GROMACS .gro file of C-alpha atoms in nm:
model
  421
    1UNK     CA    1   8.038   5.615  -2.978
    2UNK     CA    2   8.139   5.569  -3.320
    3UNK     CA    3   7.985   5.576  -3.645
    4UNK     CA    4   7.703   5.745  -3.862
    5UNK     CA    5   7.457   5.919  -3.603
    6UNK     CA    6   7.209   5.886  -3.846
    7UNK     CA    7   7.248   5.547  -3.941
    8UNK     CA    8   7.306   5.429  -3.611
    9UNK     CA    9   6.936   5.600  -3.484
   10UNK     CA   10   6.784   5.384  -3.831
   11UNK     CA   11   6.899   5.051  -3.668
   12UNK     CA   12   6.755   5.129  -3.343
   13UNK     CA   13   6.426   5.227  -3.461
   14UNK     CA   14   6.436   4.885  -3.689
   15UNK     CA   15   6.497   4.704  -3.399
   16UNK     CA   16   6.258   4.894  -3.194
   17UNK     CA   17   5.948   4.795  -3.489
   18UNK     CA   18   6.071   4.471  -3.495
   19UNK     CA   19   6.095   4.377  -3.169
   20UNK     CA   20   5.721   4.559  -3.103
   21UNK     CA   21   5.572   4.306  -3.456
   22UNK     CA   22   5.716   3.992  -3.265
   23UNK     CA   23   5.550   4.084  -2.962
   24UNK     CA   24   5.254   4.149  -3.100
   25UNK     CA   25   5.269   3.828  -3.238
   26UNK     CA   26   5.293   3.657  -2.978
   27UNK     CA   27   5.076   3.842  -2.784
   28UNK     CA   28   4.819   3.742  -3.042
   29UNK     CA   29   4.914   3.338  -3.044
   30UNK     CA   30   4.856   3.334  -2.664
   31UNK     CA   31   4.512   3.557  -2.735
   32UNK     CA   32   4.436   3.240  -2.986
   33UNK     CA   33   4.532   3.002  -2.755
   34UNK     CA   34   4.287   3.137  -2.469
   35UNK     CA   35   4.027   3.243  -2.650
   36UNK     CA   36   3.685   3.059  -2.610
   37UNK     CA   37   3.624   2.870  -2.941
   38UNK     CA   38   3.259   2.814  -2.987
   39UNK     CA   39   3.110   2.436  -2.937
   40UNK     CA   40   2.724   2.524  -3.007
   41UNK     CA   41   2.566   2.284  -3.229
   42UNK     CA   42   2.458   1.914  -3.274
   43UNK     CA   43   2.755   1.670  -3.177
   44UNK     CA   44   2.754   1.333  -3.292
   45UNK     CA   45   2.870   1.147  -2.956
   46UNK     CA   46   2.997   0.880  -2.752
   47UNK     CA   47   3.033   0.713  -2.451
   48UNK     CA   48   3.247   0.453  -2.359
   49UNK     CA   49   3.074   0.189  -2.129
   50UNK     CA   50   3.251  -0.136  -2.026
   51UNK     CA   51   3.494  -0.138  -2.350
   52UNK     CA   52   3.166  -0.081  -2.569
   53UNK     CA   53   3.096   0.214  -2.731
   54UNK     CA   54   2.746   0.356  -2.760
   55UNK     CA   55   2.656   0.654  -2.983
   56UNK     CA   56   2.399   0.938  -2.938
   57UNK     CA   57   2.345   1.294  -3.039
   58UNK     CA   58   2.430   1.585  -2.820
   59UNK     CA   59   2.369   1.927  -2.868
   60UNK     CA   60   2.485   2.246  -2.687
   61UNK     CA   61   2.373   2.625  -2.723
   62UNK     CA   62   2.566   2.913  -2.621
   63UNK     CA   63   2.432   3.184  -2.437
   64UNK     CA   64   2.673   3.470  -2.470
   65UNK     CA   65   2.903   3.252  -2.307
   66UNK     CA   66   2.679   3.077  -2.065
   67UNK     CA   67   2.635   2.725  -2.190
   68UNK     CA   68   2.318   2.453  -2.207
   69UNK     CA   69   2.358   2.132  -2.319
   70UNK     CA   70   2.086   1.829  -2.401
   71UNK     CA   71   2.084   1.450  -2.483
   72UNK     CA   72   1.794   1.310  -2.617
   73UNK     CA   73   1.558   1.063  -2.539
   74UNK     CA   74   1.358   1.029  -2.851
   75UNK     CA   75   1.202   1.400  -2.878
   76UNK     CA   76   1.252   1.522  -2.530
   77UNK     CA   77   1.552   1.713  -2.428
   78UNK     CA   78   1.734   1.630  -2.134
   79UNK     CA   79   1.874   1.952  -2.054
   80UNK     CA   80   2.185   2.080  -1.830
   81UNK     CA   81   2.113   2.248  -1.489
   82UNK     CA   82   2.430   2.465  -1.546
   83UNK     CA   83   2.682   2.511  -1.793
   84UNK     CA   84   3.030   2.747  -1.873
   85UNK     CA   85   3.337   2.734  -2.141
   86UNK     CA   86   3.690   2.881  -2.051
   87UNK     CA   87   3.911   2.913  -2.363
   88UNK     CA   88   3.823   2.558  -2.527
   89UNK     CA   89   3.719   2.359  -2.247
   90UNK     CA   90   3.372   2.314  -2.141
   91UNK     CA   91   3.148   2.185  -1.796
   92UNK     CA   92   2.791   2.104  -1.805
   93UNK     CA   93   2.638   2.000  -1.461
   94UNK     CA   94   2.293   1.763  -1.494
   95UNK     CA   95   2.162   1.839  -1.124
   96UNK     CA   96   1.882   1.640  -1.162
   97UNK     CA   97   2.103   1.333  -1.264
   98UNK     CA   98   2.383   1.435  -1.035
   99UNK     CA   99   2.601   1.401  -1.361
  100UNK     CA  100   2.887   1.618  -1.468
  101UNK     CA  101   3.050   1.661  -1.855
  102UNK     CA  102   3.344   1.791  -1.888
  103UNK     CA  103   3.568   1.791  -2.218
  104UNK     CA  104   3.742   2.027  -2.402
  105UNK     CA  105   3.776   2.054  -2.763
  106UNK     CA  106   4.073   1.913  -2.941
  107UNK     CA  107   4.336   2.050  -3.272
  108UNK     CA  108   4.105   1.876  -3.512
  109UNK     CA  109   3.787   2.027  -3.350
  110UNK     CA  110   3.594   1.699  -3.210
  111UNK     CA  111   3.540   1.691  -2.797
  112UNK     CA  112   3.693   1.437  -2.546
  113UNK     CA  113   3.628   1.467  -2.193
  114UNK     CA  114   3.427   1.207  -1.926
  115UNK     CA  115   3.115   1.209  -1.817
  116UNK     CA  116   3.152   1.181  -1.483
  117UNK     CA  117   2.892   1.032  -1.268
  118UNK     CA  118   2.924   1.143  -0.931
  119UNK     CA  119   2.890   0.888  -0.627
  120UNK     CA  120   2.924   0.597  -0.900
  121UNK     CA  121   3.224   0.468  -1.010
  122UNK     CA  122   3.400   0.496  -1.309
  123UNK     CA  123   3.368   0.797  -1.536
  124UNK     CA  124   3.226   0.732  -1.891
  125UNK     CA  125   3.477   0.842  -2.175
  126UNK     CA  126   3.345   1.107  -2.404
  127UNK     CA  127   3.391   1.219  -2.778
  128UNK     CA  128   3.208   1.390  -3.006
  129UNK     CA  129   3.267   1.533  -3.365
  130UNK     CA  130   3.014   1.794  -3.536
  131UNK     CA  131   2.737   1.632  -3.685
  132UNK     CA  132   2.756   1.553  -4.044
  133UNK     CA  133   2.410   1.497  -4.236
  134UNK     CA  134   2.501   1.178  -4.489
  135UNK     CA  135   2.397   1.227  -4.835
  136UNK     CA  136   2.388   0.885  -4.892
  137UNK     CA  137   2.036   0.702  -4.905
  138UNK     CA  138   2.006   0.398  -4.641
  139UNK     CA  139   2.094   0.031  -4.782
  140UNK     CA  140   1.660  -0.141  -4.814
  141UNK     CA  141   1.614  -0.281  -4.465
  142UNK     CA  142   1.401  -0.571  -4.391
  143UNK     CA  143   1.064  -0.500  -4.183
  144UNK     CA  144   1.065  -0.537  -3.866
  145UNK     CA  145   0.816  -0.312  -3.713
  146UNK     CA  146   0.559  -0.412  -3.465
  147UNK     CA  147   0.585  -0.558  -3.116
  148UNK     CA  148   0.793  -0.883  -3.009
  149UNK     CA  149   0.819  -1.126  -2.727
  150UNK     CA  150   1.158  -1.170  -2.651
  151UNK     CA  151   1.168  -1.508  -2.380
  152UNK     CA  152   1.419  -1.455  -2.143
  153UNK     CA  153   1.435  -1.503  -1.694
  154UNK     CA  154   1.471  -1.186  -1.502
  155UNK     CA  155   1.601  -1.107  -1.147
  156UNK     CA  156   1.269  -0.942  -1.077
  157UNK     CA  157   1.127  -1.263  -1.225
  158UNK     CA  158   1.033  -1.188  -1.578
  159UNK     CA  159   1.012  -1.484  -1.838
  160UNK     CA  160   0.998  -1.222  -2.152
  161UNK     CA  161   1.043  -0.842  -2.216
  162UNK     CA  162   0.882  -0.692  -2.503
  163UNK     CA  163   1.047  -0.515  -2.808
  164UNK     CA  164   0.891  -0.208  -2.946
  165UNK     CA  165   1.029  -0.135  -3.316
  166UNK     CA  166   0.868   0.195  -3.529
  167UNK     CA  167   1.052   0.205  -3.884
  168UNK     CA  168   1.083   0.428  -4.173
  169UNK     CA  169   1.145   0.384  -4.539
  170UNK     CA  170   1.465   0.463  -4.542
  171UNK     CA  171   1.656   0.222  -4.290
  172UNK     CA  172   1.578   0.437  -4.008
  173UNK     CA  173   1.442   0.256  -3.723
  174UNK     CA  174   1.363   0.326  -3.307
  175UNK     CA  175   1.232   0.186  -3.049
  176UNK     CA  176   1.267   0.032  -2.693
  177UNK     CA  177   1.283  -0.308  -2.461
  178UNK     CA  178   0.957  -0.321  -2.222
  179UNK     CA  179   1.038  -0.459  -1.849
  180UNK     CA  180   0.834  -0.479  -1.579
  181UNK     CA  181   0.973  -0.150  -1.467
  182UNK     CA  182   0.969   0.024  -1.754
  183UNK     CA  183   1.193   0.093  -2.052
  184UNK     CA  184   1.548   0.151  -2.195
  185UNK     CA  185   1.461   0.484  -2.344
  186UNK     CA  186   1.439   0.584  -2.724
  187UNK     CA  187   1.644   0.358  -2.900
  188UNK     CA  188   1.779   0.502  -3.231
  189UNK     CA  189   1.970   0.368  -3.558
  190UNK     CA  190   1.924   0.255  -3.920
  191UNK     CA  191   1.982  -0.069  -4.093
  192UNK     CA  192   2.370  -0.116  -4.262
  193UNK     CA  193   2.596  -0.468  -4.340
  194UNK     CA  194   2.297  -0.702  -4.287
  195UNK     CA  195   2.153  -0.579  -3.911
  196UNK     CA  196   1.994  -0.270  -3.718
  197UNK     CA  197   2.241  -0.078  -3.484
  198UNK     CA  198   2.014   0.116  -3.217
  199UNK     CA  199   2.133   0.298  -2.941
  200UNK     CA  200   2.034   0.464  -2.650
  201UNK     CA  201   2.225   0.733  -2.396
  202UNK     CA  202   2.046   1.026  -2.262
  203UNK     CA  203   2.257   1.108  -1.938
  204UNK     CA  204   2.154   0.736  -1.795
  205UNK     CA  205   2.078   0.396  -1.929
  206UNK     CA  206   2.306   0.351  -2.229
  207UNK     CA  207   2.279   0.077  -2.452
  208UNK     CA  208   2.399  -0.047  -2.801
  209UNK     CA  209   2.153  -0.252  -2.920
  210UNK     CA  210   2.232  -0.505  -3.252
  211UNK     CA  211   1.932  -0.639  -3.396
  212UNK     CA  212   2.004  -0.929  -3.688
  213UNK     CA  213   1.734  -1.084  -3.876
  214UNK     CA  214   1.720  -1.466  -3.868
  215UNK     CA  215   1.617  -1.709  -4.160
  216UNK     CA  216   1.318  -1.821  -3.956
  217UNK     CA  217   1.152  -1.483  -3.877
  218UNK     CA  218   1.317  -1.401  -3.524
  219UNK     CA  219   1.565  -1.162  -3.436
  220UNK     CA  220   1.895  -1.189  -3.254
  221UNK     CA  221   1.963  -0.916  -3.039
  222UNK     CA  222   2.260  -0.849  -2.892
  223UNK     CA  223   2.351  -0.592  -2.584
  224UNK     CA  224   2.657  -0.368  -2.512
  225UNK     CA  225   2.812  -0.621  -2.722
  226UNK     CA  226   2.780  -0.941  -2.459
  227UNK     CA  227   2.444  -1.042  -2.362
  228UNK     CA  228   2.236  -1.215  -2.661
  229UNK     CA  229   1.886  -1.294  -2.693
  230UNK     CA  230   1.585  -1.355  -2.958
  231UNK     CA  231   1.282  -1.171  -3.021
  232UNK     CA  232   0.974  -1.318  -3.220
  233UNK     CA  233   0.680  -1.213  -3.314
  234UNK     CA  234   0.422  -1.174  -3.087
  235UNK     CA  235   0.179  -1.423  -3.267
  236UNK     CA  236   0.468  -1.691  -3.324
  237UNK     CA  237   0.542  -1.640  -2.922
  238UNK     CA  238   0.191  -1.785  -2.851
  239UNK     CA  239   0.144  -2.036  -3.122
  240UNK     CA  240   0.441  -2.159  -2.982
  241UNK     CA  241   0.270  -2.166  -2.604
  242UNK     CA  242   0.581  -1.911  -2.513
  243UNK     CA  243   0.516  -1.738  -2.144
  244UNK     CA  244   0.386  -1.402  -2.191
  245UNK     CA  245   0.538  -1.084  -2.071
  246UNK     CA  246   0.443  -1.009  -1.694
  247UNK     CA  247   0.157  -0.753  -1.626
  248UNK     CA  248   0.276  -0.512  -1.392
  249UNK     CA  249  -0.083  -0.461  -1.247
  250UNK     CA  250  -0.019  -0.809  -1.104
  251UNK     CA  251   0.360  -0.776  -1.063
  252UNK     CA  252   0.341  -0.717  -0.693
  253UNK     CA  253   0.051  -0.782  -0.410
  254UNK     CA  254  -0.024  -0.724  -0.092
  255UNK     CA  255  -0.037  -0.946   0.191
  256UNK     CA  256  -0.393  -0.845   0.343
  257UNK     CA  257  -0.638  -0.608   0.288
  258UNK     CA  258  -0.508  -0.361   0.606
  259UNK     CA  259  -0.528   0.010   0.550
  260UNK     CA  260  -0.186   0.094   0.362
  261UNK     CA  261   0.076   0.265   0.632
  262UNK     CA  262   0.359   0.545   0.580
  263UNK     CA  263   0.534   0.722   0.837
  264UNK     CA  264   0.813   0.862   0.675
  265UNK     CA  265   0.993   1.272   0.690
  266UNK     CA  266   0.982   1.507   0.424
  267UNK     CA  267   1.317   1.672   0.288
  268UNK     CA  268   1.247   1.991   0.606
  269UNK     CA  269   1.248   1.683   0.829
  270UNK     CA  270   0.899   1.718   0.933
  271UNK     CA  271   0.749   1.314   0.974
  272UNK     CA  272   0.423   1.262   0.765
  273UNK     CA  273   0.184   0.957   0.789
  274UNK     CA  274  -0.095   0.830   0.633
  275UNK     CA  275  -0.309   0.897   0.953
  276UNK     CA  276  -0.243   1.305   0.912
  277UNK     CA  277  -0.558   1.482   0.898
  278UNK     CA  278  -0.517   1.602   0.546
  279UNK     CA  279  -0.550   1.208   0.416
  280UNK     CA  280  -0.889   1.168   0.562
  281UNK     CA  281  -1.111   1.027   0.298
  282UNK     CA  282  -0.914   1.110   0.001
  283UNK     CA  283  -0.760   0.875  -0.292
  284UNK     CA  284  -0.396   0.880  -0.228
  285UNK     CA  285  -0.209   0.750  -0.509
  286UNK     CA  286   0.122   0.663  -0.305
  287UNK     CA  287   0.461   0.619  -0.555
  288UNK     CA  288   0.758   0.461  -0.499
  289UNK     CA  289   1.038   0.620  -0.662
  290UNK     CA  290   1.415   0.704  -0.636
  291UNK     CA  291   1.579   0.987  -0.830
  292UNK     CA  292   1.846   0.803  -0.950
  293UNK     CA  293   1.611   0.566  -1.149
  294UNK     CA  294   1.514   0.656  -1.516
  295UNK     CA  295   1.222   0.479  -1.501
  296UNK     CA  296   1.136   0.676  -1.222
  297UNK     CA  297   1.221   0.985  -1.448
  298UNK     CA  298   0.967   0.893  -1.718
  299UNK     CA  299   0.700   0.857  -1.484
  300UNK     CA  300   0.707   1.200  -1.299
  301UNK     CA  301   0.505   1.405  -1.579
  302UNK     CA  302   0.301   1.194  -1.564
  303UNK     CA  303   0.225   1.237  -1.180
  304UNK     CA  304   0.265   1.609  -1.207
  305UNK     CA  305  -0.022   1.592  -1.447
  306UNK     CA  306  -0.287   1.383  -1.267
  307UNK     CA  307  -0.204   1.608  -0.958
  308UNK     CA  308  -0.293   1.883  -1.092
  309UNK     CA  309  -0.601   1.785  -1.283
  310UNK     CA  310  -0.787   1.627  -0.975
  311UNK     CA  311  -0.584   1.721  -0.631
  312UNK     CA  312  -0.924   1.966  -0.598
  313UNK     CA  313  -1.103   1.618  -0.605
  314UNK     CA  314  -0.977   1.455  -0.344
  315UNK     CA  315  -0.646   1.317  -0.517
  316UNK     CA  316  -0.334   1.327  -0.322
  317UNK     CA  317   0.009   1.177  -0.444
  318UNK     CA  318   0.285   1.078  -0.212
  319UNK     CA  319   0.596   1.005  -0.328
  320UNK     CA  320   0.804   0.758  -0.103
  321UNK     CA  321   1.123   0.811  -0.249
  322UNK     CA  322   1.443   0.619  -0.198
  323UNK     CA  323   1.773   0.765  -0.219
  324UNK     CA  324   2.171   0.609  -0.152
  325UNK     CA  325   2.317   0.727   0.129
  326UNK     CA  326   2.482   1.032   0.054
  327UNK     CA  327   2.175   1.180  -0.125
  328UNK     CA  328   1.993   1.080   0.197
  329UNK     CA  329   2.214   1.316   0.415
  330UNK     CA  330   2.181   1.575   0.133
  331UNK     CA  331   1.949   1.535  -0.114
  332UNK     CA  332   2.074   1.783  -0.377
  333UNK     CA  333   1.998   1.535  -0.704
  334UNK     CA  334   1.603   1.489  -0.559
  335UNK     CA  335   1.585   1.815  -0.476
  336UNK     CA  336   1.688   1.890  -0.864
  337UNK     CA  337   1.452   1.626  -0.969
  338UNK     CA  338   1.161   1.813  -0.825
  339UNK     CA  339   1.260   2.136  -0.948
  340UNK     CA  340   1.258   1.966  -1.317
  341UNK     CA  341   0.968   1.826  -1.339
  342UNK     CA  342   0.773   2.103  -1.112
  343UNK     CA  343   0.661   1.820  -0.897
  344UNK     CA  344   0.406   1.987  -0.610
  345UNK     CA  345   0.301   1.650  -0.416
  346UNK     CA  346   0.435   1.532  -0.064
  347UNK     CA  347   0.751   1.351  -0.138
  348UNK     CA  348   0.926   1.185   0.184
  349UNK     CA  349   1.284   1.058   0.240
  350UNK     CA  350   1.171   0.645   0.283
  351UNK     CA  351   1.528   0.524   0.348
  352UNK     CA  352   1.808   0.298   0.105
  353UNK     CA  353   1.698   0.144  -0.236
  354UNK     CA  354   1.786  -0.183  -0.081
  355UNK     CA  355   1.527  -0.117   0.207
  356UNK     CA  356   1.235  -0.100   0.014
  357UNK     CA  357   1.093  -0.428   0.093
  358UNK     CA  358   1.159  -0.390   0.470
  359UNK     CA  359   0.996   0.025   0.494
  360UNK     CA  360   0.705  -0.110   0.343
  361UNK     CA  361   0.640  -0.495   0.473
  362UNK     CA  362   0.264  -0.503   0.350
  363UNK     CA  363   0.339  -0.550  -0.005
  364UNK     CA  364   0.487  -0.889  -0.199
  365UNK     CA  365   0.730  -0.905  -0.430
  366UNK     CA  366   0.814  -0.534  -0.444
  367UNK     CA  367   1.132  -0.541  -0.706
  368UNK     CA  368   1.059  -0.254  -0.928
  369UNK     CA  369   1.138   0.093  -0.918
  370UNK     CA  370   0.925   0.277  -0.972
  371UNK     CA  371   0.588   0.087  -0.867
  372UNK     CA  372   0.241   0.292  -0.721
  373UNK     CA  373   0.002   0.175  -0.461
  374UNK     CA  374  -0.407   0.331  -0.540
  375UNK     CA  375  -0.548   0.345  -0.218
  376UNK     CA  376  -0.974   0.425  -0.225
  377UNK     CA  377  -1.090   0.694   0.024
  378UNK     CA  378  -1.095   0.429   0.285
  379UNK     CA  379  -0.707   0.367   0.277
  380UNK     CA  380  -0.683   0.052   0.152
  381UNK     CA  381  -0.504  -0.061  -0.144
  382UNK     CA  382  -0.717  -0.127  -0.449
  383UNK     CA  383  -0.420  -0.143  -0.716
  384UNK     CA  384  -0.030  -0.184  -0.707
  385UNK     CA  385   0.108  -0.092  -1.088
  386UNK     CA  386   0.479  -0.186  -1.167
  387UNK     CA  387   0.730   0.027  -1.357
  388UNK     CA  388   0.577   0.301  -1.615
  389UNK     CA  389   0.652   0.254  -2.012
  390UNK     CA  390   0.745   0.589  -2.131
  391UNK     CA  391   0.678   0.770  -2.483
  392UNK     CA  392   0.932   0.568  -2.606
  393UNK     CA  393   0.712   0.247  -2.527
  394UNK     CA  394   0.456   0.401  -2.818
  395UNK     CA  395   0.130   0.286  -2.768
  396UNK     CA  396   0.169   0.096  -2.449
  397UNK     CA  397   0.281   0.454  -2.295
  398UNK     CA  398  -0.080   0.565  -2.403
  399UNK     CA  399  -0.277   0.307  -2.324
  400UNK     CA  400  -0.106   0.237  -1.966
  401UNK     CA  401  -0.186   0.616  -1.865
  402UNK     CA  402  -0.538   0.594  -2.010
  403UNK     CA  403  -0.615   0.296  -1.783
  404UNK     CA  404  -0.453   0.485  -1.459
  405UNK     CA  405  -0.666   0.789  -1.528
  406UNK     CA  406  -0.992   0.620  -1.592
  407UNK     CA  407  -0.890   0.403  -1.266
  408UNK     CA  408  -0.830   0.715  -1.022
  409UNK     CA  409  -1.136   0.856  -1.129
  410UNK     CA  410  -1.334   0.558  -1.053
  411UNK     CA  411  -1.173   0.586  -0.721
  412UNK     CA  412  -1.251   0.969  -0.721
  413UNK     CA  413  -1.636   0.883  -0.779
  414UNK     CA  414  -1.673   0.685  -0.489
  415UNK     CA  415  -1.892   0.774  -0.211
  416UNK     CA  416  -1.672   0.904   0.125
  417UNK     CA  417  -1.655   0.619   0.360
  418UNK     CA  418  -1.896   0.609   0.716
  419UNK     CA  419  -1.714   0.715   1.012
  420UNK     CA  420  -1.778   0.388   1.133
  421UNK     CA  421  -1.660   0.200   0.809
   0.00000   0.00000   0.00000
């Protein structure tokens, strides 16, 4: 070796510092690059559903790196059974919905993933950017609160639908379309370039609802972008001699006055019927439900509730639900469902959504999901209800579980019947 000693040792510790700052350096880039980037907050979001976009907030909380996640449905939170981030991807799992999001957050900070929805086909798309609060006052928007009739022919066989529209001064405006079976859910928006956008996605359901103001006092509504109808006003619907919406007390009947039958197993297997000792002489309020049906969603509180208020009465509530097949082999999403909303009643496995009609042969025209039989203490059936119009159905949400309360308790307050009734 040649060369100052000295000099020579200088360069190698040089290279030595160098070489140690660039691999610190990178060690620090890949750090960055791994490293879980926070997503808690309020998303504004979309889905992408047959080429049509439909928008809805989102929010997620982080719980020292466990995650939750919630869409909305007007006030209440849908909320995530499970949830974790790694680096800047997240999952949330919706048990209850047997749903799945996954997305991971991209270079400019919004979310893109899928919503993926299990057995069903097709994945929704999914973006979302952090919600921005506008500062910028809503264009004047025409009024158009109240209830409509909106004529139209069902598959269940409906000749109008109802539209439900709550607005504030300032453009914003929500609502929901009333069926037979129920509703579509909160729909949300505000008034901009001459119409109302609304729109509605809370882990089911979603719609994009347009909603244009005619010349002549109707409205022209327009769905996911394809199917169009008109809405008008509930008094110009009957001056007009328009058909009315159907009542869902009167939706479906039954073909004789027989005691109502079940004979159907419980999720342990076990068979129940309506002839088990623990019926005898009791009001059994008997529901037909499925837990992949919204409707069916909405209505469970409200079952939960009269349950518990008067099962020490004489109330007992059977749920008949019915479940595609692979939840019928394993019934993971039900089993979620009942978890959620604390349900307590019997609830039996009935069979295919498809099979309704042939598992329970005394009733007519049984098209809705979910519909209840009232059965008095002598097991007949006194009352078949269609569907159940949830909060976002305003008054007729109040009003419909009024009437069922006041009607069970008439049934309550009925004398036991004689052996030999």
């Amino acid at each position: 070796m040649t060369g100052n000693p000295v000099a020579i040792m200088e360069d190698s510790l040089t290279g030595l510092v160098r070489g140690g700052l660039i691999a610190a350096a990178l060690s620090l880039t890949v750090s960055a690059c791994t490293k879980s980037v926070s997503m808690a907050g309020t998303w504004d979001a979309t889905v992408e559903v047959a080429g049509v976009s439909v928008p809805f907030r989102f929010e997620i909380a982080d719980h020292d790196g466990s995650l939750e996640g919630w869409f909305f449905d007007g006030d209440l939170k849908v909320r995530s059974t499970e949830g974790h981030a790694s680096g800047r991807s997240l999952v949330l799992t919706f048990a209850q919905l047997a749903t799945r999001l996954e997305a991971s957050q991209q270079p400019d900070g919004s979310l893109a993933g899928k919503y993926d929805r299990g057995a069903r086909p097709a994945p929704y798309p999914f973006h979302a950017r952090r919600h921005e609060t506008s500062a910028q006052p809503g264009e004047a928007a025409p009024t158009i609160s109240g209830v409509w009739t909106i004529p139209t022919k069902s598959s269940k066989g409906e000749q109008a639908w109802r539209f439900i529209v709550r607005q504030s001064g300032d453009g914003q405006v929500s609502g929901a379309i009333l069926r037979v079976d129920g509703d579509t859910g909160t729909l949300t928006g505000r008034y901009a370039n001459g119409k109302f956008v609304l729109s509605h996605f809370s882990g089911a359901r979603p719609l994009l609802l347009e909603v244009t103001p005619a010349q002549d006092g109707s409205l022209i509504l327009v769905q996911n972008g394809k199917t169009t109808l008109t809405a008008v006003r509930v008094e110009d619907a009957l001056a007009k001699g328009l058909p009315e919406p159907t009542d869902p007390s009167r939706h479906t009947t039954m073909k004789d006055g027989a005691p109502f039958g079940f004979n159907f197993p419980d999720l342990s297997g076990r068979v129940v019927s309506q002839a088990d000792p623990r019926f005898e002489g009791k009001v059994i309020v008997v529901n037909v439900t499925g837990s992949w049906c919204p409707n069916c969603h909405d209505e469970a509180p409200f079952l939960v509730e009269l349950y518990r208020r008067y099962r020490s009465l004489g109330l007992e509530v059977v749920a008949l639900s019915f479940e595609e097949a692979d939840q019928l082999r394993n019934p993971t999403r039900l089993k979620a469902f009942l978890t959620q909303y604390g349900i307590e009643y019997t609830v039996l496995l009935a069979g295919l959504p498809e099979e309704v009609s042939a598992k329970i042969p005394q009733a007519v025209n049984l098209n809705a999901f979910p519909t209840t039989f009232f059965l008095g203490r002598d097991g007949r059936v006194r009352r078949v209800q269609a569907g159940f119009a949830s909060p976002a159905s305003g008054d007729f949400y109040t009003k419909g579980k009024t009437d069922i309360v006041a009607f069970v308790e008439a049934l309550l307050a009925e004398p036991q019947p004689h052996p030999a009734d």
